[in-house]
Short mmCIF file of C-alpha atoms in Angstrom, two decimals:
data_model
loop_
_atom_site.label_atom_id
_atom_site.label_comp_id
_atom_site.label_asym_id
_atom_site.label_seq_id
_atom_site.Cartn_x
_atom_site.Cartn_y
_atom_site.Cartn_z
CA MET A 1 -1.57 29.23 9.03
CA ASN A 2 -3.83 26.59 10.05
CA ARG A 3 -2.02 24.56 12.94
CA ILE A 4 -4.50 21.43 12.58
CA LEU A 5 -3.77 21.29 9.34
CA ARG A 6 0.10 21.62 10.09
CA LEU A 7 -0.24 19.81 12.86
CA PHE A 8 -1.08 17.09 10.59
CA GLY A 9 0.72 17.76 7.97
CA LEU A 10 -2.68 18.84 6.41
CA ASP A 11 -0.60 22.13 5.11
CA ASP A 12 1.00 23.66 1.55
CA ASP A 13 4.05 23.55 3.06
CA PRO A 14 5.69 21.07 0.91
CA SER A 15 8.17 20.51 4.06
CA ALA A 16 5.82 19.37 5.80
CA SER A 17 2.81 17.59 3.58
CA PRO A 18 1.53 13.72 3.86
CA SER A 19 4.37 11.80 2.64
CA THR A 20 7.09 13.63 5.00
CA THR A 21 5.85 11.69 8.26
CA ARG A 22 8.09 10.58 10.56
CA ARG A 23 9.04 7.38 9.62
CA GLU A 24 9.91 8.91 5.76
CA ALA A 25 11.44 11.50 7.47
CA LEU A 26 13.88 9.46 9.81
CA ARG A 27 14.01 7.36 6.82
CA GLN A 28 15.82 10.43 4.97
CA THR A 29 17.89 11.18 7.31
CA GLY A 30 19.65 7.62 6.35
CA GLN A 31 20.44 6.42 8.97
CA GLY A 32 18.76 3.54 9.38
CA LEU A 33 19.79 0.20 10.00
CA ALA A 34 18.31 -2.37 10.68
CA GLY A 35 16.05 -4.12 12.73
CA LEU A 36 16.79 -4.02 16.49
CA ALA A 37 20.08 -3.44 16.53
CA LEU A 38 19.69 -0.09 14.79
CA SER A 39 17.32 1.14 17.62
CA ALA A 40 20.35 1.10 20.14
CA VAL A 41 21.85 3.83 18.56
CA PRO A 42 20.55 7.18 21.51
CA LEU A 43 17.59 8.28 19.00
CA ALA A 44 18.56 11.40 17.22
CA LEU A 45 16.14 12.78 14.81
CA GLY A 46 15.97 12.99 11.43
CA ALA A 47 16.78 16.99 10.32
CA ALA A 48 13.53 16.79 8.37
CA ARG A 49 10.96 17.61 11.28
CA PRO A 50 12.80 18.72 14.03
CA ALA A 51 10.32 21.74 15.08
CA ARG A 52 7.71 19.34 14.91
CA SER A 53 9.06 17.26 17.05
CA ARG A 54 10.39 19.86 19.79
CA ALA A 55 6.66 20.66 20.06
CA ALA A 56 6.00 17.41 20.59
CA GLY A 57 7.94 16.68 23.49
CA ILE A 58 10.18 13.59 21.84
CA PRO A 59 12.78 13.63 24.48
CA MET A 60 16.79 13.89 23.04
CA GLY A 61 19.20 10.96 23.77
CA ILE A 62 16.97 8.65 25.04
CA GLU A 63 18.66 5.60 24.54
CA VAL A 64 16.62 2.17 23.89
CA HIS A 65 18.08 -0.09 25.43
CA GLY A 66 17.48 1.81 28.81
CA VAL A 67 14.13 2.30 28.57
CA LEU A 68 14.20 -1.68 28.22
CA ASN A 69 15.55 -2.33 31.15
CA PHE A 70 13.88 -0.16 33.45
CA ALA A 71 10.84 -1.89 31.69
CA LEU A 72 13.12 -4.81 33.06
CA LEU A 73 13.43 -3.81 36.48
CA LEU A 74 9.84 -3.94 36.74
CA GLU A 75 9.03 -7.19 34.86
CA TYR A 76 12.10 -8.80 37.88
CA LEU A 77 10.04 -7.13 40.37
CA GLU A 78 6.65 -8.67 39.81
CA ASP A 79 8.11 -12.06 38.29
CA GLU A 80 9.49 -12.95 41.68
CA TYR A 81 7.12 -11.28 43.32
CA TYR A 82 4.41 -13.72 41.92
CA GLN A 83 6.75 -16.43 41.98
CA MET A 84 7.04 -16.20 45.74
CA GLY A 85 3.48 -15.55 45.84
CA LEU A 86 2.73 -18.80 44.53
CA ASP A 87 5.34 -20.56 46.31
CA THR A 88 3.71 -19.13 49.91
CA GLY A 89 1.63 -22.66 50.76
CA GLY A 90 -1.38 -20.94 51.91
CA LEU A 91 -1.72 -17.68 51.07
CA ILE A 92 -3.95 -17.60 47.69
CA PRO A 93 -6.15 -19.50 47.88
CA ASP A 94 -7.01 -22.05 45.92
CA ALA A 95 -9.88 -20.98 43.39
CA ALA A 96 -7.37 -17.67 42.61
CA ARG A 97 -4.24 -19.62 41.51
CA PRO A 98 -5.33 -19.93 38.05
CA VAL A 99 -5.04 -16.53 38.02
CA PHE A 100 -1.89 -16.11 39.44
CA ALA A 101 -0.33 -18.76 37.47
CA GLN A 102 -0.98 -17.48 34.30
CA ILE A 103 -0.52 -13.68 35.61
CA SER A 104 3.19 -15.21 37.20
CA SER A 105 4.10 -17.22 33.67
CA HIS A 106 3.07 -13.79 31.81
CA GLU A 107 5.60 -11.60 33.83
CA ARG A 108 8.26 -14.46 33.89
CA ALA A 109 7.73 -14.19 29.78
CA HIS A 110 8.29 -11.00 30.09
CA VAL A 111 11.41 -10.70 31.94
CA GLU A 112 12.68 -13.31 29.04
CA PHE A 113 11.88 -11.34 26.49
CA LEU A 114 13.47 -7.48 28.00
CA ARG A 115 16.70 -9.96 28.30
CA SER A 116 16.58 -10.79 24.65
CA ALA A 117 15.87 -7.48 23.43
CA VAL A 118 18.79 -5.30 25.29
CA SER A 119 21.09 -9.03 23.98
CA SER A 120 19.66 -7.78 20.49
CA LEU A 121 20.51 -4.80 21.29
CA GLY A 122 24.46 -5.15 21.48
CA GLU A 123 23.88 -4.05 25.49
CA THR A 124 23.94 -5.80 28.82
CA PRO A 125 20.39 -6.67 30.55
CA ILE A 126 20.68 -5.15 34.26
CA GLU A 127 20.73 -8.31 36.72
CA LYS A 128 17.70 -8.16 39.12
CA PRO A 129 18.02 -6.62 42.40
CA THR A 130 17.17 -8.26 45.77
CA PHE A 131 13.51 -7.01 46.49
CA ASP A 132 12.30 -6.74 49.65
CA PHE A 133 8.55 -6.89 48.93
CA THR A 134 7.56 -5.36 52.94
CA ALA A 135 9.28 -2.64 52.15
CA GLY A 136 11.34 -2.40 55.40
CA GLY A 137 8.32 -3.34 57.43
CA ALA A 138 5.07 -1.49 56.02
CA PHE A 139 4.10 -4.83 53.85
CA ALA A 140 3.21 -8.17 54.30
CA PRO A 141 2.13 -9.45 52.09
CA PHE A 142 3.10 -13.37 52.26
CA THR A 143 1.13 -13.81 55.22
CA ASN A 144 -1.75 -11.68 54.50
CA TYR A 145 -3.77 -12.30 51.03
CA ASP A 146 -5.58 -8.70 50.64
CA GLN A 147 -2.51 -7.55 50.57
CA PHE A 148 -1.32 -9.67 48.37
CA LEU A 149 -4.10 -8.91 46.31
CA ALA A 150 -3.15 -4.74 47.39
CA LEU A 151 -0.04 -4.46 45.82
CA SER A 152 -0.34 -7.14 43.62
CA GLN A 153 -3.02 -4.31 42.29
CA GLY A 154 -0.42 -1.48 42.44
CA PHE A 155 3.03 -3.80 40.88
CA GLU A 156 0.53 -4.15 38.48
CA ASP A 157 -1.77 -0.93 37.28
CA THR A 158 2.43 1.36 38.22
CA GLY A 159 3.57 -1.20 34.77
CA VAL A 160 0.50 0.12 32.49
CA ARG A 161 1.78 3.58 33.32
CA ALA A 162 5.68 2.66 33.41
CA TYR A 163 5.05 1.00 30.03
CA LYS A 164 2.36 4.03 28.56
CA GLY A 165 5.14 6.74 29.73
CA GLN A 166 7.97 5.61 28.09
CA ALA A 167 6.43 4.35 25.01
CA PRO A 168 7.16 7.78 22.77
CA ASN A 169 10.56 6.69 23.35
CA LEU A 170 9.99 3.70 21.47
CA TYR A 171 9.95 4.78 18.12
CA SER A 172 12.63 2.25 15.75
CA GLN A 173 15.43 4.53 14.71
CA ASP A 174 14.86 4.11 10.48
CA GLY A 175 10.77 4.08 11.26
CA SER A 176 10.00 0.94 9.38
CA THR A 177 10.00 -1.77 11.96
CA ASN A 178 8.61 -0.57 14.73
CA THR A 179 9.30 -4.04 16.00
CA VAL A 180 10.53 -2.03 20.26
CA LEU A 181 7.90 -0.25 20.33
CA THR A 182 5.38 -2.86 18.96
CA ALA A 183 5.53 -5.20 20.97
CA ALA A 184 6.61 -3.26 24.50
CA LEU A 185 2.41 -2.16 24.41
CA GLN A 186 2.08 -5.18 23.15
CA ILE A 187 3.40 -6.17 27.29
CA HIS A 188 1.26 -3.32 28.30
CA SER A 189 -1.66 -3.47 27.61
CA VAL A 190 -1.14 -7.80 29.52
CA GLU A 191 -0.62 -5.35 32.48
CA ALA A 192 -3.62 -4.09 32.11
CA ARG A 193 -5.75 -6.92 31.74
CA HIS A 194 -4.20 -8.82 35.07
CA ALA A 195 -4.38 -5.20 36.72
CA ALA A 196 -8.64 -5.60 35.62
CA GLU A 197 -8.46 -9.22 36.59
CA VAL A 198 -6.32 -8.00 39.91
CA ARG A 199 -8.81 -5.52 41.41
CA ARG A 200 -12.28 -7.56 40.16
CA LEU A 201 -10.66 -10.28 42.52
CA ARG A 202 -10.35 -7.48 45.29
CA ARG A 203 -13.98 -6.34 44.57
CA MET A 204 -14.94 -10.46 45.04
CA ALA A 205 -13.33 -10.34 48.42
CA GLY A 206 -15.24 -6.79 49.15
CA VAL A 207 -13.52 -4.12 48.76
CA ASP A 208 -14.65 -0.92 46.97
CA VAL A 209 -11.98 -0.85 44.01
CA HIS A 210 -13.45 -1.46 40.13
CA GLU A 211 -11.59 -2.63 37.30
CA TRP A 212 -10.30 0.21 36.21
CA ILE A 213 -9.04 3.51 38.08
CA VAL A 214 -11.74 5.86 39.41
CA GLY A 215 -10.37 9.27 38.92
CA ASP A 216 -7.24 8.75 42.23
CA ASP A 217 -9.17 7.27 44.15
CA VAL A 218 -6.97 4.10 45.34
CA ASP A 219 -8.10 2.53 48.92
CA VAL A 220 -4.36 1.83 50.62
CA ALA A 221 -3.21 4.98 52.04
CA ALA A 222 0.52 3.43 50.86
CA LEU A 223 -0.07 3.14 47.38
CA GLN A 224 -1.13 7.06 46.73
CA PRO A 225 1.38 7.63 44.24
CA VAL A 226 0.84 4.65 42.04
CA TYR A 227 -2.73 6.45 40.77
CA ALA A 228 -1.43 10.33 41.26
CA GLY A 229 -2.79 11.50 38.28
CA GLU A 230 -5.12 9.67 37.23
CA ALA A 231 -7.82 12.11 38.11
CA ASN A 232 -6.69 14.46 34.37
CA THR A 233 -9.24 14.54 31.79
CA THR A 234 -7.41 16.77 29.55
CA HIS A 235 -6.15 15.17 26.22
CA LEU A 236 -4.12 16.56 23.46
CA GLY A 237 -5.31 19.77 24.78
CA THR A 238 -8.84 19.00 25.17
CA ASP A 239 -10.47 18.67 28.42
CA ALA A 240 -12.86 15.62 27.96
CA THR A 241 -15.53 16.71 30.39
CA GLY A 242 -16.61 19.49 28.35
CA VAL A 243 -16.91 16.79 24.79
CA THR A 244 -19.56 14.11 26.66
CA ASN A 245 -22.37 14.18 28.72
CA LYS A 246 -20.45 11.97 31.11
CA ASN A 247 -19.97 13.33 33.91
CA ARG A 248 -16.56 13.49 35.20
CA GLU A 249 -15.61 10.59 37.24
CA GLN A 250 -16.79 8.50 34.61
CA THR A 251 -14.64 10.06 32.25
CA THR A 252 -11.93 10.05 34.22
CA GLU A 253 -12.16 5.82 34.19
CA ALA A 254 -12.06 5.91 30.23
CA PHE A 255 -7.99 7.49 30.23
CA ASP A 256 -5.74 5.07 32.76
CA GLU A 257 -2.24 8.09 32.94
CA PRO A 258 1.28 7.44 31.51
CA LEU A 259 4.16 8.14 34.90
CA ALA A 260 6.88 9.59 34.09
CA ARG A 261 10.77 7.60 34.96
CA GLU A 262 11.67 8.42 38.06
CA ASP A 263 7.82 9.36 39.76
CA VAL A 264 7.86 4.83 38.61
CA GLU A 265 11.82 4.36 39.75
CA ALA A 266 10.60 5.61 42.88
CA ILE A 267 8.04 3.29 44.21
CA ALA A 268 10.54 0.58 42.96
CA SER A 269 12.83 1.62 44.79
CA LEU A 270 10.77 0.66 48.14
CA PHE A 271 11.46 -2.35 47.24
CA ILE A 272 14.65 -2.47 46.79
CA GLN A 273 17.39 -3.98 49.40
CA SER A 274 19.60 -1.49 49.89
CA MET B 1 3.48 15.43 30.99
CA PRO B 2 1.90 18.23 29.50
CA ASP B 3 -0.45 16.92 27.20
CA THR B 4 -0.04 18.79 23.54
CA PRO B 5 -2.35 20.48 22.81
CA LEU B 6 -4.14 19.52 19.49
CA PRO B 7 -6.52 22.41 17.60
CA ASP B 8 -9.83 20.87 16.15
CA ALA B 9 -11.65 22.61 13.92
CA ASN B 10 -14.54 24.26 17.02
CA THR B 11 -11.54 26.17 18.76
CA PRO B 12 -11.00 29.48 17.59
CA SER B 13 -7.53 29.46 16.19
CA ALA B 14 -8.88 27.47 13.58
CA SER B 15 -12.60 29.24 13.04
CA SER B 16 -10.95 30.55 9.53
CA SER B 17 -11.89 26.69 8.11
CA PRO B 18 -14.68 25.86 8.61
CA PRO B 19 -15.22 22.06 9.58
CA SER B 20 -16.75 21.09 5.66
CA ASN B 21 -14.03 22.65 3.75
CA GLY B 22 -11.20 21.18 6.87
CA ARG B 23 -12.14 17.88 6.05
CA ARG B 24 -12.64 18.89 2.84
CA ARG B 25 -8.98 20.20 2.02
CA PHE B 26 -7.84 16.73 3.79
CA LEU B 27 -9.60 14.64 1.46
CA GLN B 28 -8.32 16.70 -1.47
CA VAL B 29 -4.62 16.61 0.06
CA ALA B 30 -5.28 12.59 0.78
CA GLY B 31 -4.97 12.24 -2.90
CA ALA B 32 -6.09 9.24 -4.42
CA ALA B 33 -9.64 8.63 -6.20
CA THR B 34 -11.56 12.42 -5.59
CA ALA B 35 -13.60 11.20 -7.99
CA ILE B 36 -14.78 7.92 -5.97
CA LEU B 37 -15.19 10.98 -3.19
CA ALA B 38 -17.32 13.05 -4.45
CA ALA B 39 -19.77 10.28 -5.54
CA GLY B 40 -19.46 8.75 -1.80
CA CYS B 41 -20.22 11.80 -0.11
CA ASP B 42 -23.11 12.62 -2.92
CA SER B 43 -26.58 12.34 -0.34
CA ASP B 44 -28.26 12.04 -3.10
CA SER B 45 -27.37 9.36 -4.82
CA GLY B 46 -30.20 7.31 -4.16
CA MET B 47 -28.38 4.67 -2.76
CA ASP B 48 -30.01 2.22 -0.50
CA ALA B 49 -25.62 2.26 1.46
CA PRO B 50 -24.63 4.49 4.14
CA ASP B 51 -22.27 7.06 1.82
CA ALA B 52 -18.14 5.77 2.51
CA VAL B 53 -16.17 6.13 5.23
CA ILE B 54 -12.30 7.14 3.81
CA LEU B 55 -9.40 6.04 6.01
CA ASP B 56 -6.69 7.88 4.39
CA PHE B 57 -3.29 6.02 6.50
CA SER B 58 -0.78 8.09 5.32
CA SER B 59 -1.07 10.89 7.80
CA ASP B 60 -2.05 10.78 11.39
CA VAL B 61 -5.51 11.23 11.28
CA GLY B 62 -6.24 8.84 9.20
CA VAL B 63 -5.17 6.56 12.28
CA LEU B 64 -7.01 8.83 14.73
CA ASN B 65 -10.03 8.16 13.15
CA TYR B 66 -9.88 4.16 11.96
CA ALA B 67 -9.40 4.25 16.30
CA TYR B 68 -12.51 6.95 15.77
CA ALA B 69 -14.37 4.58 14.25
CA LEU B 70 -14.14 1.42 16.44
CA GLU B 71 -14.36 3.21 19.49
CA GLN B 72 -18.02 4.46 17.69
CA LEU B 73 -18.49 0.93 17.28
CA GLU B 74 -18.34 -0.42 20.62
CA ALA B 75 -20.08 3.43 22.19
CA ALA B 76 -23.62 2.01 19.34
CA PHE B 77 -22.12 -1.78 20.94
CA TYR B 78 -22.41 -1.54 24.54
CA ILE B 79 -25.64 1.74 24.30
CA THR B 80 -28.40 -1.07 22.56
CA VAL B 81 -26.53 -3.41 25.59
CA VAL B 82 -27.47 -1.60 27.93
CA ASP B 83 -31.25 0.25 26.77
CA ASN B 84 -32.14 -3.52 26.94
CA PHE B 85 -30.54 -5.30 29.36
CA TYR B 86 -30.72 -9.52 28.51
CA ALA B 87 -33.46 -11.03 31.09
CA SER B 88 -30.90 -12.25 33.28
CA ALA B 89 -28.38 -9.91 33.81
CA SER B 90 -27.04 -10.14 37.64
CA ASP B 91 -25.93 -6.68 39.14
CA ASP B 92 -22.29 -6.89 38.73
CA GLU B 93 -23.30 -7.49 34.62
CA ARG B 94 -25.03 -4.29 34.79
CA ARG B 95 -22.36 -2.49 36.68
CA VAL B 96 -18.92 -4.00 34.15
CA LEU B 97 -21.95 -2.91 30.84
CA THR B 98 -23.11 0.14 31.63
CA ALA B 99 -20.27 1.56 32.93
CA LEU B 100 -17.49 -0.46 29.46
CA ARG B 101 -21.12 1.33 27.15
CA ASP B 102 -19.44 4.90 29.82
CA HIS B 103 -16.03 5.03 28.85
CA GLU B 104 -16.40 3.44 25.16
CA VAL B 105 -18.94 6.15 24.69
CA VAL B 106 -16.42 9.32 26.74
CA HIS B 107 -13.46 7.77 23.80
CA ARG B 108 -15.70 8.49 20.90
CA ASP B 109 -17.00 11.93 22.07
CA PHE B 110 -12.94 12.86 22.77
CA PHE B 111 -12.39 11.73 18.84
CA ARG B 112 -14.85 13.84 17.86
CA ALA B 113 -14.16 17.39 19.98
CA ALA B 114 -10.03 16.20 18.30
CA LEU B 115 -10.43 15.39 15.49
CA GLY B 116 -12.63 18.31 14.98
CA GLY B 117 -13.98 19.40 10.88
CA ASN B 118 -11.87 16.00 9.94
CA ALA B 119 -13.06 13.39 12.20
CA ILE B 120 -15.16 10.71 9.67
CA ALA B 121 -19.25 11.06 9.57
CA ASP B 122 -21.48 8.46 12.24
CA LEU B 123 -21.17 4.49 11.17
CA GLU B 124 -24.24 3.21 10.45
CA VAL B 125 -24.05 0.18 12.59
CA ASP B 126 -25.63 -3.74 11.53
CA PHE B 127 -25.87 -6.14 14.84
CA SER B 128 -28.68 -8.48 12.96
CA ALA B 129 -25.78 -10.83 13.97
CA ILE B 130 -26.20 -10.56 17.79
CA ASP B 131 -29.01 -11.38 19.74
CA PHE B 132 -28.90 -9.21 22.79
CA ASP B 133 -31.77 -11.01 24.61
CA SER B 134 -28.32 -13.72 24.97
CA ARG B 135 -25.84 -13.24 27.41
CA SER B 136 -23.99 -15.45 26.36
CA ALA B 137 -24.01 -13.86 22.99
CA VAL B 138 -23.52 -10.54 24.60
CA LEU B 139 -20.34 -11.09 26.66
CA SER B 140 -19.54 -13.17 23.10
CA ALA B 141 -19.94 -9.86 21.14
CA ALA B 142 -18.32 -7.71 23.41
CA ARG B 143 -15.39 -9.98 24.14
CA THR B 144 -14.94 -10.36 20.52
CA PHE B 145 -14.91 -6.24 20.48
CA GLU B 146 -13.09 -5.97 23.54
CA ASP B 147 -10.42 -8.24 21.91
CA LEU B 148 -10.13 -6.76 18.79
CA GLY B 149 -10.50 -2.23 20.15
CA VAL B 150 -6.72 -3.41 21.98
CA SER B 151 -5.14 -6.41 19.07
CA ALA B 152 -5.89 -2.31 17.32
CA TYR B 153 -4.59 -0.33 18.70
CA ASN B 154 -1.39 -2.51 19.33
CA GLY B 155 -1.27 -2.38 15.92
CA ALA B 156 -1.46 1.23 14.89
CA GLY B 157 0.80 2.50 17.72
CA GLN B 158 3.13 1.92 15.30
CA LEU B 159 1.50 4.18 12.71
CA LEU B 160 1.48 7.93 14.51
CA ASP B 161 4.03 10.15 13.71
CA ASP B 162 3.87 12.25 16.20
CA PRO B 163 4.20 10.90 20.08
CA SER B 164 1.64 13.04 21.88
CA PHE B 165 -0.95 10.93 19.41
CA LEU B 166 0.79 7.27 20.42
CA THR B 167 0.25 8.50 24.78
CA VAL B 168 -3.23 9.44 24.03
CA ALA B 169 -3.69 6.61 21.90
CA GLY B 170 -2.25 4.28 25.09
CA LYS B 171 -4.09 5.98 27.61
CA ILE B 172 -6.79 4.86 25.78
CA VAL B 173 -6.66 0.93 24.89
CA SER B 174 -5.20 0.07 28.25
CA VAL B 175 -8.25 0.56 29.59
CA GLU B 176 -10.19 -1.38 26.24
CA ALA B 177 -7.45 -4.16 28.48
CA ARG B 178 -9.62 -3.51 31.44
CA HIS B 179 -12.05 -4.10 29.37
CA ALA B 180 -11.49 -6.52 27.66
CA ALA B 181 -10.13 -9.23 30.64
CA VAL B 182 -13.27 -8.21 32.60
CA ILE B 183 -15.57 -9.21 30.09
CA ARG B 184 -13.90 -12.87 29.40
CA ASP B 185 -13.75 -12.87 33.50
CA LEU B 186 -17.44 -12.70 33.18
CA ILE B 187 -17.44 -15.35 30.76
CA ASN B 188 -14.62 -17.93 32.59
CA PRO B 189 -14.23 -16.40 35.71
CA MET B 190 -11.43 -16.72 37.55
CA SER B 191 -9.56 -18.61 35.15
CA ALA B 192 -6.87 -18.00 33.18
CA ASP B 193 -9.11 -16.32 30.11
CA PHE B 194 -8.62 -13.15 31.20
CA ALA B 195 -5.72 -13.06 29.50
CA GLY B 196 -6.16 -16.11 28.20
CA ASP B 197 -3.64 -18.08 25.68
CA ASP B 198 -5.62 -16.91 22.86
CA VAL B 199 -4.50 -13.55 23.11
CA VAL B 200 -1.84 -13.56 24.83
CA ASP B 201 1.69 -15.58 23.07
CA GLY B 202 5.27 -16.89 24.65
CA MET B 203 6.21 -14.16 24.82
CA GLY B 204 4.11 -12.77 26.69
CA LEU B 205 2.41 -10.30 24.29
CA ASP B 206 -1.13 -9.34 23.61
CA VAL B 207 -2.05 -9.30 20.64
CA ALA B 208 -1.32 -6.34 17.88
CA ASN B 209 -3.50 -6.04 14.61
CA ALA B 210 -2.82 -4.23 11.15
CA PRO B 211 -6.20 -2.19 10.81
CA GLY B 212 -6.94 -4.36 7.82
CA THR B 213 -7.33 -7.66 9.70
CA VAL B 214 -9.21 -5.29 12.13
CA LEU B 215 -11.63 -3.23 9.66
CA SER B 216 -12.24 -6.94 8.40
CA ALA B 217 -13.08 -8.84 11.75
CA ALA B 218 -15.17 -5.86 12.39
CA ALA B 219 -16.69 -5.27 9.12
CA SER B 220 -20.04 -7.60 9.19
CA PHE B 221 -20.51 -5.30 11.96
CA VAL B 222 -20.38 -1.49 9.89
CA ALA B 223 -23.00 -0.25 7.29
CA THR B 224 -21.01 2.30 6.34
CA PRO B 225 -18.34 1.18 3.89
CA ILE B 226 -14.69 2.12 5.04
CA GLU B 227 -12.08 1.98 2.76
CA MET B 228 -8.57 1.68 3.70
CA ARG B 229 -5.62 4.64 1.47
CA ASN B 230 -2.09 4.53 2.48
CA LEU B 231 -1.63 1.94 4.27
#
């Protein structure tokens, strides 16, 4: 059987016809409830196309509220970080305050949005942990603006990778309205805007960095885990360097990579007081 | 996370189905209006307008082709910009616009390869409304394209059935969002505009647009007629 046609649901097997999309399959299982509430049910995949779903790597038993609480942890971290930065007199130059005020307002909104989303699923939002943005004394972000910027870049790029990694876990149960998935994507691109702007501020301050991620480059050694795997050039089984005349560096820049939840949590845990 | 291989019609495993056959078959399966298609695919019809391109959203291939169409548009735009920089372009603007061209070309080339025989034809673009000698016109158009691209991917994620396609769309949309932020900062430096209130709402959410909205906004820049099916 032609594999690409099967993958696209275009072969002659009626069980994989275009009308039997995953959305349809999920509807046909009769598990559809309304709106957010149904997403609280652990993602049990429709029986119509189990083989493809497994092959495509949807983990079983992922709970949407758990993913949202994971995101909430990162948003708590970012929200407090920027609030503390803005509240620290003399840290952020006046010229950069509009940028950080905007970022801060977004992170605060994300916290509120995620808390409300988790609650609407009938679950309890996690409490904000006690953060230590010095990571046990390794950083001094509130007395050193360069470090404030560097950590900010690390947090934003980590956020981008975290949301990207979790998106496939957020397909809603009945598929009719993927409210949660779409909202997560809408936060994801805001984090990417933040990351680019912070990188740009650093560039303007003389740091050798671009607004996008080049390979797995990192100018601050402590942030290396944030960029692990970013040099990947193979997507959907296609090595992108082999299908374009752009070079490897440019090809890596064109794709941001997801980061697994445990890797994100390992990064975040450095900033949580134990 | 490992990527799920996406064989395309150029790989040996799919060699039994030539690209042209794969595309025809897709279009047939996609169903509606075979007659219109046949007319649209007739390059000898003598019409001035380019042949129509069909985006059939009943399957992921249609959604990916939608992304491919947008990447074609963006790549063509930045190629034009870089081939004829406006006179006042600073070194920083040249760096940014050249990089954005490179990224969009990579996106375009990647989708073309990944879609293989299922890829839509090359779109004909129409940038006659853009004054490429004007800094403000170029940056304004760039902002439009980047914000539109972000909103398109954000809106299309839920249309994808295969999570590996969702992941690759995610890998690209955040780069588009980086572009949008940089362009906006070039237009209004050090302001809140990089993620301005015109694109990020009170809940901190970026814009998500449905394909119809996106293609309407892009229509004036694309000479090739685009027909949407099964949305």
